[in-house]
Amino acid sequence: MSERKKVLLPTLFKKVEKGEPITWLTCYDYPTAYFQEQAGVDMILVGDSLGMTMLGYDSTLPVTMNDMIRHTQAVRRGSPNAFLVGDMPYMSYQASSETAVLNAGRFMAEAACDAIKLEGGAEMADRIAAITAAGIPAIGHLGLTPQSVSSLGGFRLQGKGALQAKKIIDDAKALEEAGAFAILLELVPDRVCQIITERAENCIIMSLGSGPHAHGQLLIYHDLFGLYPKFTPKMAKVYGNAGEVILNGLTQYVHEVQNKEFPERSHYFGMKNAEYDELVKLLEEEDKPF
Ligand code: KIV
């Protein structure tokens, strides 16, 4: 197990100050969290994308707070030291600031999170302010916000036009002023991300498919390793095709069992002759007719 120090909010701001990019990945389960901890990933997001990557839904909308808490607890067990962010699922914060605070509190109390993330611009500033006032660090999420994918017209670049880009820049300022300590920009043009990063005064700007000018980068873990069978977005770099490795292994397993090549002698356990003879004797005695 790695002995690294726990990543805290000041650790992240120190990195920004020194110009060291922050690393951030999604994660949804214990073994992956363990590997991310060993690799030294700074931040982990238990995203509501788990609805698609882990639960097989077509969108993130059916994901519940209970789903999120269960997965976040597993991730925390695998990674005690990364800065852990719980993603507020659909309708866990939209209805009111009060529900937002209560659900954000669940992430902190039940899953030992360090912060929460929620989607939306100026219209969500009061939720960010209420959560922050409750002592819970909050991250905003702008650009492509998957919970609003229907009104955004699909999974596509946001802020291509000047007016839309200006709105994203204004939204970022509103979230920062409301108290967000970080903002994730998903799928916005690199120069829009650059402007927001340069204008941020006390706010960490993270990029998901929004270019290199942010303070750090986020990717979806499943996209890094070819683990989501439906598609791999252009913004993801594939670092290894684990999906292919797993499929080859599974096909070989099926073949070997069917052809009686598995198990080999090293994969099972025997019994001492004396014990076996005793067992046979016991069974024979049991089988004797009265
Ligand atoms: O749920 C998630 O993984 C996210 C990312 C798309 C940023 O919110």
PDB file of C-alpha atoms and ligand atoms in Angstrom:
ATOM      1  CA  MET A   1       0.000   0.000   0.000  1.00  0.00           C
ATOM      2  CA  SER A   2       1.347   3.447  -0.836  1.00  0.00           C
ATOM      3  CA  GLU A   3       2.316   5.614   2.107  1.00  0.00           C
ATOM      4  CA  ARG A   4       1.499   8.905   0.489  1.00  0.00           C
ATOM      5  CA  LYS A   5       0.020  11.755   2.511  1.00  0.00           C
ATOM      6  CA  LYS A   6      -3.670  12.488   2.336  1.00  0.00           C
ATOM      7  CA  VAL A   7      -4.508  14.984  -0.420  1.00  0.00           C
ATOM      8  CA  LEU A   8      -6.285  17.951   1.162  1.00  0.00           C
ATOM      9  CA  LEU A   9      -7.713  21.207  -0.210  1.00  0.00           C
ATOM     10  CA  PRO A  10      -4.491  23.136   0.579  1.00  0.00           C
ATOM     11  CA  THR A  11      -2.519  20.406  -1.250  1.00  0.00           C
ATOM     12  CA  LEU A  12      -4.551  21.118  -4.394  1.00  0.00           C
ATOM     13  CA  PHE A  13      -4.171  24.907  -4.139  1.00  0.00           C
ATOM     14  CA  LYS A  14      -0.440  24.491  -3.525  1.00  0.00           C
ATOM     15  CA  LYS A  15      -0.176  22.529  -6.766  1.00  0.00           C
ATOM     16  CA  VAL A  16      -1.950  25.322  -8.629  1.00  0.00           C
ATOM     17  CA  GLU A  17       0.395  27.879  -7.079  1.00  0.00           C
ATOM     18  CA  LYS A  18       3.438  25.870  -8.210  1.00  0.00           C
ATOM     19  CA  GLY A  19       1.986  25.309 -11.693  1.00  0.00           C
ATOM     20  CA  GLU A  20       1.807  21.532 -11.177  1.00  0.00           C
ATOM     21  CA  PRO A  21      -1.172  20.017 -13.038  1.00  0.00           C
ATOM     22  CA  ILE A  22      -3.716  18.172 -10.879  1.00  0.00           C
ATOM     23  CA  THR A  23      -4.682  14.624 -11.873  1.00  0.00           C
ATOM     24  CA  TRP A  24      -8.310  13.527 -11.561  1.00  0.00           C
ATOM     25  CA  LEU A  25     -10.064  10.328 -12.622  1.00  0.00           C
ATOM     26  CA  THR A  26     -13.463   8.791 -12.178  1.00  0.00           C
ATOM     27  CA  CYS A  27     -13.668   5.593 -10.153  1.00  0.00           C
ATOM     28  CA  TYR A  28     -16.556   3.475  -8.984  1.00  0.00           C
ATOM     29  CA  ASP A  29     -15.222   0.409  -7.149  1.00  0.00           C
ATOM     30  CA  TYR A  30     -12.716  -0.835  -4.574  1.00  0.00           C
ATOM     31  CA  PRO A  31     -10.066  -2.563  -6.765  1.00  0.00           C
ATOM     32  CA  THR A  32      -9.847   0.355  -9.210  1.00  0.00           C
ATOM     33  CA  ALA A  33      -9.603   2.790  -6.310  1.00  0.00           C
ATOM     34  CA  TYR A  34      -6.746   0.714  -4.908  1.00  0.00           C
ATOM     35  CA  PHE A  35      -4.838   0.986  -8.212  1.00  0.00           C
ATOM     36  CA  GLN A  36      -5.535   4.720  -8.503  1.00  0.00           C
ATOM     37  CA  GLU A  37      -4.213   5.192  -4.970  1.00  0.00           C
ATOM     38  CA  GLN A  38      -1.021   3.302  -5.886  1.00  0.00           C
ATOM     39  CA  ALA A  39      -0.608   5.383  -9.063  1.00  0.00           C
ATOM     40  CA  GLY A  40      -0.794   8.607  -7.027  1.00  0.00           C
ATOM     41  CA  VAL A  41      -3.934  10.099  -8.594  1.00  0.00           C
ATOM     42  CA  ASP A  42      -4.659  13.392  -6.768  1.00  0.00           C
ATOM     43  CA  MET A  43      -8.443  13.473  -7.013  1.00  0.00           C
ATOM     44  CA  ILE A  44     -11.064  10.790  -7.547  1.00  0.00           C
ATOM     45  CA  LEU A  45     -14.588  11.496  -8.770  1.00  0.00           C
ATOM     46  CA  VAL A  46     -17.261   8.927  -8.089  1.00  0.00           C
ATOM     47  CA  GLY A  47     -19.304  10.195 -11.016  1.00  0.00           C
ATOM     48  CA  ASP A  48     -22.958   9.530 -11.651  1.00  0.00           C
ATOM     49  CA  SER A  49     -21.571   8.261 -14.970  1.00  0.00           C
ATOM     50  CA  LEU A  50     -21.559   4.994 -13.014  1.00  0.00           C
ATOM     51  CA  GLY A  51     -25.160   4.733 -14.204  1.00  0.00           C
ATOM     52  CA  MET A  52     -23.778   4.076 -17.682  1.00  0.00           C
ATOM     53  CA  THR A  53     -20.350   2.549 -17.019  1.00  0.00           C
ATOM     54  CA  MET A  54     -21.300   0.246 -14.133  1.00  0.00           C
ATOM     55  CA  LEU A  55     -25.071  -0.164 -14.153  1.00  0.00           C
ATOM     56  CA  GLY A  56     -25.736  -0.229 -17.901  1.00  0.00           C
ATOM     57  CA  TYR A  57     -28.319   2.573 -18.105  1.00  0.00           C
ATOM     58  CA  ASP A  58     -28.431   4.725 -21.261  1.00  0.00           C
ATOM     59  CA  SER A  59     -28.021   7.938 -19.249  1.00  0.00           C
ATOM     60  CA  THR A  60     -27.085   9.150 -15.770  1.00  0.00           C
ATOM     61  CA  LEU A  61     -30.648  10.110 -14.877  1.00  0.00           C
ATOM     62  CA  PRO A  62     -31.798   6.912 -13.103  1.00  0.00           C
ATOM     63  CA  VAL A  63     -28.876   7.009 -10.627  1.00  0.00           C
ATOM     64  CA  THR A  64     -29.974   7.478  -6.988  1.00  0.00           C
ATOM     65  CA  MET A  65     -28.220   8.834  -3.907  1.00  0.00           C
ATOM     66  CA  ASN A  66     -28.139   5.302  -2.484  1.00  0.00           C
ATOM     67  CA  ASP A  67     -26.330   4.049  -5.631  1.00  0.00           C
ATOM     68  CA  MET A  68     -23.813   6.866  -5.248  1.00  0.00           C
ATOM     69  CA  ILE A  69     -23.216   6.288  -1.553  1.00  0.00           C
ATOM     70  CA  ARG A  70     -22.656   2.534  -1.967  1.00  0.00           C
ATOM     71  CA  HIS A  71     -20.051   3.026  -4.737  1.00  0.00           C
ATOM     72  CA  THR A  72     -18.381   5.980  -3.007  1.00  0.00           C
ATOM     73  CA  GLN A  73     -17.916   3.982   0.199  1.00  0.00           C
ATOM     74  CA  ALA A  74     -16.187   1.212  -1.789  1.00  0.00           C
ATOM     75  CA  VAL A  75     -13.908   3.737  -3.488  1.00  0.00           C
ATOM     76  CA  ARG A  76     -12.955   5.318  -0.174  1.00  0.00           C
ATOM     77  CA  ARG A  77     -12.000   1.884   1.191  1.00  0.00           C
ATOM     78  CA  GLY A  78      -9.672   1.396  -1.807  1.00  0.00           C
ATOM     79  CA  SER A  79      -8.221   4.902  -1.733  1.00  0.00           C
ATOM     80  CA  PRO A  80      -7.897   6.412   1.738  1.00  0.00           C
ATOM     81  CA  ASN A  81      -5.679   9.302   0.590  1.00  0.00           C
ATOM     82  CA  ALA A  82      -6.988  10.692  -2.696  1.00  0.00           C
ATOM     83  CA  PHE A  83      -9.186  13.801  -2.556  1.00  0.00           C
ATOM     84  CA  LEU A  84     -12.564  12.117  -2.962  1.00  0.00           C
ATOM     85  CA  VAL A  85     -15.428  13.872  -4.714  1.00  0.00           C
ATOM     86  CA  GLY A  86     -19.019  12.625  -4.670  1.00  0.00           C
ATOM     87  CA  ASP A  87     -21.108  13.539  -7.697  1.00  0.00           C
ATOM     88  CA  MET A  88     -24.617  14.736  -6.835  1.00  0.00           C
ATOM     89  CA  PRO A  89     -27.016  12.635  -8.931  1.00  0.00           C
ATOM     90  CA  TYR A  90     -30.057  13.860 -10.849  1.00  0.00           C
ATOM     91  CA  MET A  91     -32.697  15.473  -8.596  1.00  0.00           C
ATOM     92  CA  SER A  92     -30.549  15.283  -5.470  1.00  0.00           C
ATOM     93  CA  TYR A  93     -30.004  19.093  -5.547  1.00  0.00           C
ATOM     94  CA  GLN A  94     -32.167  20.642  -8.277  1.00  0.00           C
ATOM     95  CA  ALA A  95     -35.360  20.953  -6.204  1.00  0.00           C
ATOM     96  CA  SER A  96     -34.048  23.156  -3.379  1.00  0.00           C
ATOM     97  CA  SER A  97     -30.978  24.289  -1.463  1.00  0.00           C
ATOM     98  CA  GLU A  98     -32.222  22.295   1.516  1.00  0.00           C
ATOM     99  CA  THR A  99     -32.244  18.964  -0.369  1.00  0.00           C
ATOM    100  CA  ALA A 100     -28.879  19.918  -1.863  1.00  0.00           C
ATOM    101  CA  VAL A 101     -27.315  20.436   1.594  1.00  0.00           C
ATOM    102  CA  LEU A 102     -28.844  17.256   3.033  1.00  0.00           C
ATOM    103  CA  ASN A 103     -27.638  15.097   0.132  1.00  0.00           C
ATOM    104  CA  ALA A 104     -24.197  16.722   0.055  1.00  0.00           C
ATOM    105  CA  GLY A 105     -24.027  15.961   3.779  1.00  0.00           C
ATOM    106  CA  ARG A 106     -24.721  12.283   3.110  1.00  0.00           C
ATOM    107  CA  PHE A 107     -21.598  12.079   0.902  1.00  0.00           C
ATOM    108  CA  MET A 108     -19.500  13.535   3.710  1.00  0.00           C
ATOM    109  CA  ALA A 109     -21.014  11.591   6.620  1.00  0.00           C
ATOM    110  CA  GLU A 110     -21.645   8.205   4.991  1.00  0.00           C
ATOM    111  CA  ALA A 111     -18.843   7.963   2.434  1.00  0.00           C
ATOM    112  CA  ALA A 112     -16.041  10.095   3.895  1.00  0.00           C
ATOM    113  CA  CYS A 113     -15.912  12.398   0.864  1.00  0.00           C
ATOM    114  CA  ASP A 114     -13.766  15.519   0.743  1.00  0.00           C
ATOM    115  CA  ALA A 115     -16.111  17.465  -1.538  1.00  0.00           C
ATOM    116  CA  ILE A 116     -19.148  17.192  -3.787  1.00  0.00           C
ATOM    117  CA  LYS A 117     -19.731  18.200  -7.422  1.00  0.00           C
ATOM    118  CA  LEU A 118     -22.941  19.384  -9.046  1.00  0.00           C
ATOM    119  CA  GLU A 119     -23.892  20.469 -12.549  1.00  0.00           C
ATOM    120  CA  GLY A 120     -25.181  23.858 -13.653  1.00  0.00           C
ATOM    121  CA  GLY A 121     -24.325  27.555 -13.939  1.00  0.00           C
ATOM    122  CA  ALA A 122     -25.586  30.750 -12.287  1.00  0.00           C
ATOM    123  CA  GLU A 123     -28.980  29.115 -11.657  1.00  0.00           C
ATOM    124  CA  MET A 124     -27.217  26.709  -9.257  1.00  0.00           C
ATOM    125  CA  ALA A 125     -25.173  29.397  -7.465  1.00  0.00           C
ATOM    126  CA  ASP A 126     -27.562  29.395  -4.481  1.00  0.00           C
ATOM    127  CA  ARG A 127     -27.115  25.595  -4.093  1.00  0.00           C
ATOM    128  CA  ILE A 128     -23.313  26.012  -4.156  1.00  0.00           C
ATOM    129  CA  ALA A 129     -23.572  28.850  -1.600  1.00  0.00           C
ATOM    130  CA  ALA A 130     -25.798  26.794   0.722  1.00  0.00           C
ATOM    131  CA  ILE A 131     -23.560  23.711   0.532  1.00  0.00           C
ATOM    132  CA  THR A 132     -20.432  25.792   1.104  1.00  0.00           C
ATOM    133  CA  ALA A 133     -22.113  27.580   4.033  1.00  0.00           C
ATOM    134  CA  ALA A 134     -22.729  24.144   5.545  1.00  0.00           C
ATOM    135  CA  GLY A 135     -18.955  23.617   5.523  1.00  0.00           C
ATOM    136  CA  ILE A 136     -18.895  21.256   2.541  1.00  0.00           C
ATOM    137  CA  PRO A 137     -16.413  22.031  -0.272  1.00  0.00           C
ATOM    138  CA  ALA A 138     -18.279  22.255  -3.590  1.00  0.00           C
ATOM    139  CA  ILE A 139     -17.230  21.903  -7.227  1.00  0.00           C
ATOM    140  CA  GLY A 140     -19.256  23.302 -10.154  1.00  0.00           C
ATOM    141  CA  HIS A 141     -19.586  21.606 -13.533  1.00  0.00           C
ATOM    142  CA  LEU A 142     -20.116  23.605 -16.751  1.00  0.00           C
ATOM    143  CA  GLY A 143     -20.135  22.977 -20.504  1.00  0.00           C
ATOM    144  CA  LEU A 144     -21.472  19.560 -21.368  1.00  0.00           C
ATOM    145  CA  THR A 145     -23.501  18.647 -18.297  1.00  0.00           C
ATOM    146  CA  PRO A 146     -24.779  15.097 -18.818  1.00  0.00           C
ATOM    147  CA  GLN A 147     -27.840  15.492 -16.562  1.00  0.00           C
ATOM    148  CA  SER A 148     -29.119  18.134 -19.045  1.00  0.00           C
ATOM    149  CA  VAL A 149     -28.018  16.285 -22.171  1.00  0.00           C
ATOM    150  CA  SER A 150     -31.512  16.356 -23.582  1.00  0.00           C
ATOM    151  CA  SER A 151     -31.781  20.179 -23.489  1.00  0.00           C
ATOM    152  CA  LEU A 152     -28.150  20.539 -24.691  1.00  0.00           C
ATOM    153  CA  GLY A 153     -28.930  18.579 -27.852  1.00  0.00           C
ATOM    154  CA  GLY A 154     -26.745  15.548 -27.177  1.00  0.00           C
ATOM    155  CA  PHE A 155     -23.150  14.831 -26.136  1.00  0.00           C
ATOM    156  CA  ARG A 156     -21.466  17.663 -28.074  1.00  0.00           C
ATOM    157  CA  LEU A 157     -19.048  20.582 -27.710  1.00  0.00           C
ATOM    158  CA  GLN A 158     -20.544  23.489 -25.722  1.00  0.00           C
ATOM    159  CA  GLY A 159     -19.648  27.178 -26.131  1.00  0.00           C
ATOM    160  CA  LYS A 160     -18.610  27.038 -29.796  1.00  0.00           C
ATOM    161  CA  GLY A 161     -20.330  30.348 -30.486  1.00  0.00           C
ATOM    162  CA  ALA A 162     -19.272  33.637 -28.846  1.00  0.00           C
ATOM    163  CA  LEU A 163     -22.605  34.174 -27.041  1.00  0.00           C
ATOM    164  CA  GLN A 164     -22.711  30.672 -25.586  1.00  0.00           C
ATOM    165  CA  ALA A 165     -19.021  30.928 -24.648  1.00  0.00           C
ATOM    166  CA  LYS A 166     -19.696  34.240 -22.854  1.00  0.00           C
ATOM    167  CA  LYS A 167     -22.503  32.571 -20.874  1.00  0.00           C
ATOM    168  CA  ILE A 168     -20.146  29.786 -19.743  1.00  0.00           C
ATOM    169  CA  ILE A 169     -17.554  32.392 -18.678  1.00  0.00           C
ATOM    170  CA  ASP A 170     -20.242  34.329 -16.735  1.00  0.00           C
ATOM    171  CA  ASP A 171     -21.499  31.100 -15.151  1.00  0.00           C
ATOM    172  CA  ALA A 172     -17.974  30.232 -14.020  1.00  0.00           C
ATOM    173  CA  LYS A 173     -17.643  33.606 -12.299  1.00  0.00           C
ATOM    174  CA  ALA A 174     -21.060  33.177 -10.632  1.00  0.00           C
ATOM    175  CA  LEU A 175     -20.064  29.757  -9.269  1.00  0.00           C
ATOM    176  CA  GLU A 176     -16.719  31.045  -8.025  1.00  0.00           C
ATOM    177  CA  GLU A 177     -18.435  33.990  -6.309  1.00  0.00           C
ATOM    178  CA  ALA A 178     -20.939  31.567  -4.731  1.00  0.00           C
ATOM    179  CA  GLY A 179     -18.028  29.720  -3.121  1.00  0.00           C
ATOM    180  CA  ALA A 180     -17.127  26.859  -5.481  1.00  0.00           C
ATOM    181  CA  PHE A 181     -13.471  26.015  -4.828  1.00  0.00           C
ATOM    182  CA  ALA A 182     -13.207  24.306  -8.228  1.00  0.00           C
ATOM    183  CA  ILE A 183     -15.041  24.144 -11.530  1.00  0.00           C
ATOM    184  CA  LEU A 184     -14.970  21.328 -14.064  1.00  0.00           C
ATOM    185  CA  LEU A 185     -15.261  22.423 -17.690  1.00  0.00           C
ATOM    186  CA  GLU A 186     -16.464  19.548 -19.836  1.00  0.00           C
ATOM    187  CA  LEU A 187     -16.150  19.728 -23.601  1.00  0.00           C
ATOM    188  CA  VAL A 188     -15.734  23.457 -24.119  1.00  0.00           C
ATOM    189  CA  PRO A 189     -13.256  24.981 -26.601  1.00  0.00           C
ATOM    190  CA  ASP A 190      -9.672  25.245 -25.311  1.00  0.00           C
ATOM    191  CA  ARG A 191      -9.576  29.035 -25.556  1.00  0.00           C
ATOM    192  CA  VAL A 192     -12.779  29.390 -23.509  1.00  0.00           C
ATOM    193  CA  CYS A 193     -11.178  27.148 -20.873  1.00  0.00           C
ATOM    194  CA  GLN A 194      -8.043  29.306 -21.007  1.00  0.00           C
ATOM    195  CA  ILE A 195      -9.991  32.538 -20.428  1.00  0.00           C
ATOM    196  CA  ILE A 196     -11.845  31.026 -17.458  1.00  0.00           C
ATOM    197  CA  THR A 197      -8.601  29.671 -15.979  1.00  0.00           C
ATOM    198  CA  GLU A 198      -6.829  33.032 -16.371  1.00  0.00           C
ATOM    199  CA  ARG A 199      -9.756  34.874 -14.763  1.00  0.00           C
ATOM    200  CA  ALA A 200     -10.168  32.483 -11.838  1.00  0.00           C
ATOM    201  CA  GLU A 201      -9.029  34.188  -8.655  1.00  0.00           C
ATOM    202  CA  ASN A 202      -9.455  31.541  -5.966  1.00  0.00           C
ATOM    203  CA  CYS A 203     -10.884  28.667  -7.927  1.00  0.00           C
ATOM    204  CA  ILE A 204      -9.281  25.584  -9.453  1.00  0.00           C
ATOM    205  CA  ILE A 205     -10.299  25.013 -13.068  1.00  0.00           C
ATOM    206  CA  MET A 206     -10.288  21.409 -14.280  1.00  0.00           C
ATOM    207  CA  SER A 207     -10.652  20.237 -17.866  1.00  0.00           C
ATOM    208  CA  LEU A 208     -12.447  17.258 -19.290  1.00  0.00           C
ATOM    209  CA  GLY A 209     -11.905  17.466 -23.029  1.00  0.00           C
ATOM    210  CA  SER A 210     -11.422  21.236 -22.772  1.00  0.00           C
ATOM    211  CA  GLY A 211      -7.712  21.450 -23.523  1.00  0.00           C
ATOM    212  CA  PRO A 212      -4.418  21.927 -21.701  1.00  0.00           C
ATOM    213  CA  HIS A 213      -4.826  25.393 -20.165  1.00  0.00           C
ATOM    214  CA  ALA A 214      -6.744  24.356 -17.037  1.00  0.00           C
ATOM    215  CA  HIS A 215      -5.132  23.671 -13.641  1.00  0.00           C
ATOM    216  CA  GLY A 216      -5.618  19.937 -14.141  1.00  0.00           C
ATOM    217  CA  GLN A 217      -7.231  17.161 -16.148  1.00  0.00           C
ATOM    218  CA  LEU A 218     -10.095  14.727 -15.588  1.00  0.00           C
ATOM    219  CA  LEU A 219     -10.842  11.610 -17.622  1.00  0.00           C
ATOM    220  CA  ILE A 220     -13.410   8.855 -17.294  1.00  0.00           C
ATOM    221  CA  TYR A 221     -11.559   5.744 -16.119  1.00  0.00           C
ATOM    222  CA  HIS A 222     -13.486   3.401 -18.428  1.00  0.00           C
ATOM    223  CA  ASP A 223     -12.436   5.467 -21.462  1.00  0.00           C
ATOM    224  CA  LEU A 224      -8.734   5.164 -20.547  1.00  0.00           C
ATOM    225  CA  PHE A 225      -8.849   1.397 -20.785  1.00  0.00           C
ATOM    226  CA  GLY A 226     -11.487   0.551 -23.381  1.00  0.00           C
ATOM    227  CA  LEU A 227     -13.896  -0.668 -20.717  1.00  0.00           C
ATOM    228  CA  TYR A 228     -17.116   0.962 -21.943  1.00  0.00           C
ATOM    229  CA  PRO A 229     -18.399  -1.147 -24.814  1.00  0.00           C
ATOM    230  CA  LYS A 230     -20.797   1.415 -26.336  1.00  0.00           C
ATOM    231  CA  PHE A 231     -18.299   4.134 -27.370  1.00  0.00           C
ATOM    232  CA  THR A 232     -15.022   5.911 -26.594  1.00  0.00           C
ATOM    233  CA  PRO A 233     -15.277   9.722 -26.873  1.00  0.00           C
ATOM    234  CA  LYS A 234     -12.704  11.686 -28.882  1.00  0.00           C
ATOM    235  CA  MET A 235     -11.512  13.532 -25.763  1.00  0.00           C
ATOM    236  CA  ALA A 236     -10.315  10.299 -24.134  1.00  0.00           C
ATOM    237  CA  LYS A 237      -6.828   8.918 -24.617  1.00  0.00           C
ATOM    238  CA  VAL A 238      -6.794   5.117 -24.476  1.00  0.00           C
ATOM    239  CA  TYR A 239      -3.809   4.026 -22.349  1.00  0.00           C
ATOM    240  CA  GLY A 240      -4.428   0.319 -22.734  1.00  0.00           C
ATOM    241  CA  ASN A 241      -7.126  -1.933 -24.072  1.00  0.00           C
ATOM    242  CA  ALA A 242      -8.158  -3.781 -20.943  1.00  0.00           C
ATOM    243  CA  GLY A 243     -11.542  -4.551 -22.501  1.00  0.00           C
ATOM    244  CA  GLU A 244      -9.788  -6.576 -25.210  1.00  0.00           C
ATOM    245  CA  VAL A 245      -7.553  -8.346 -22.639  1.00  0.00           C
ATOM    246  CA  ILE A 246     -10.620  -9.282 -20.569  1.00  0.00           C
ATOM    247  CA  LEU A 247     -12.618 -10.516 -23.574  1.00  0.00           C
ATOM    248  CA  ASN A 248      -9.693 -12.665 -24.794  1.00  0.00           C
ATOM    249  CA  GLY A 249      -9.282 -14.148 -21.320  1.00  0.00           C
ATOM    250  CA  LEU A 250     -12.973 -14.922 -20.990  1.00  0.00           C
ATOM    251  CA  THR A 251     -13.104 -16.594 -24.411  1.00  0.00           C
ATOM    252  CA  GLN A 252     -10.084 -18.712 -23.509  1.00  0.00           C
ATOM    253  CA  TYR A 253     -11.639 -19.706 -20.164  1.00  0.00           C
ATOM    254  CA  VAL A 254     -14.839 -20.863 -21.861  1.00  0.00           C
ATOM    255  CA  HIS A 255     -12.783 -22.837 -24.415  1.00  0.00           C
ATOM    256  CA  GLU A 256     -10.577 -24.484 -21.750  1.00  0.00           C
ATOM    257  CA  VAL A 257     -13.453 -25.553 -19.513  1.00  0.00           C
ATOM    258  CA  GLN A 258     -15.396 -26.910 -22.457  1.00  0.00           C
ATOM    259  CA  ASN A 259     -12.312 -28.855 -23.622  1.00  0.00           C
ATOM    260  CA  LYS A 260     -11.371 -30.023 -20.101  1.00  0.00           C
ATOM    261  CA  GLU A 261      -8.062 -28.124 -20.195  1.00  0.00           C
ATOM    262  CA  PHE A 262      -8.982 -26.225 -17.018  1.00  0.00           C
ATOM    263  CA  PRO A 263      -8.466 -26.894 -14.129  1.00  0.00           C
ATOM    264  CA  GLU A 264      -4.835 -28.043 -14.308  1.00  0.00           C
ATOM    265  CA  ARG A 265      -3.213 -29.895 -11.392  1.00  0.00           C
ATOM    266  CA  SER A 266      -1.972 -26.644  -9.829  1.00  0.00           C
ATOM    267  CA  HIS A 267      -5.496 -25.209  -9.549  1.00  0.00           C
ATOM    268  CA  TYR A 268      -7.014 -27.638  -7.022  1.00  0.00           C
ATOM    269  CA  PHE A 269      -6.252 -29.429  -3.780  1.00  0.00           C
ATOM    270  CA  GLY A 270      -5.794 -33.103  -2.902  1.00  0.00           C
ATOM    271  CA  MET A 271      -6.181 -35.088   0.316  1.00  0.00           C
ATOM    272  CA  LYS A 272      -3.745 -37.376   2.220  1.00  0.00           C
ATOM    273  CA  ASN A 273      -4.157 -41.117   1.436  1.00  0.00           C
ATOM    274  CA  ALA A 274      -4.760 -42.003   5.061  1.00  0.00           C
ATOM    275  CA  GLU A 275      -7.587 -39.473   5.348  1.00  0.00           C
ATOM    276  CA  TYR A 276      -9.054 -40.603   2.053  1.00  0.00           C
ATOM    277  CA  ASP A 277      -8.992 -44.304   3.126  1.00  0.00           C
ATOM    278  CA  GLU A 278     -10.668 -43.325   6.401  1.00  0.00           C
ATOM    279  CA  LEU A 279     -13.324 -41.423   4.497  1.00  0.00           C
ATOM    280  CA  VAL A 280     -14.041 -44.421   2.237  1.00  0.00           C
ATOM    281  CA  LYS A 281     -14.350 -46.590   5.330  1.00  0.00           C
ATOM    282  CA  LEU A 282     -16.792 -44.147   6.941  1.00  0.00           C
ATOM    283  CA  LEU A 283     -18.922 -44.060   3.818  1.00  0.00           C
ATOM    284  CA  GLU A 284     -18.905 -47.845   3.479  1.00  0.00           C
ATOM    285  CA  GLU A 285     -20.042 -48.196   7.098  1.00  0.00           C
ATOM    286  CA  GLU A 286     -22.798 -45.682   6.529  1.00  0.00           C
ATOM    287  CA  ASP A 287     -23.965 -47.571   3.440  1.00  0.00           C
ATOM    288  CA  LYS A 288     -24.193 -50.914   5.296  1.00  0.00           C
ATOM    289  CA  PRO A 289     -27.787 -52.197   5.480  1.00  0.00           C
ATOM    290  CA  PHE A 290     -29.269 -52.595   9.000  1.00  0.00           C
TER     291      PHE A 290
HETATM  292  O1  KIV B   1     -20.431  11.552 -13.784  1.00  0.00           O
HETATM  293  C1  KIV B   1     -19.303  11.843 -14.198  1.00  0.00           C
HETATM  294  O2  KIV B   1     -18.411  11.009 -14.347  1.00  0.00           O
HETATM  295  C2  KIV B   1     -19.081  13.224 -14.542  1.00  0.00           C
HETATM  296  C3  KIV B   1     -18.032  13.456 -15.553  1.00  0.00           C
HETATM  297  C4  KIV B   1     -18.637  13.329 -16.906  1.00  0.00           C
HETATM  298  C5  KIV B   1     -17.400  14.727 -15.362  1.00  0.00           C
HETATM  299  O3  KIV B   1     -19.740  14.090 -14.078  1.00  0.00           O
END
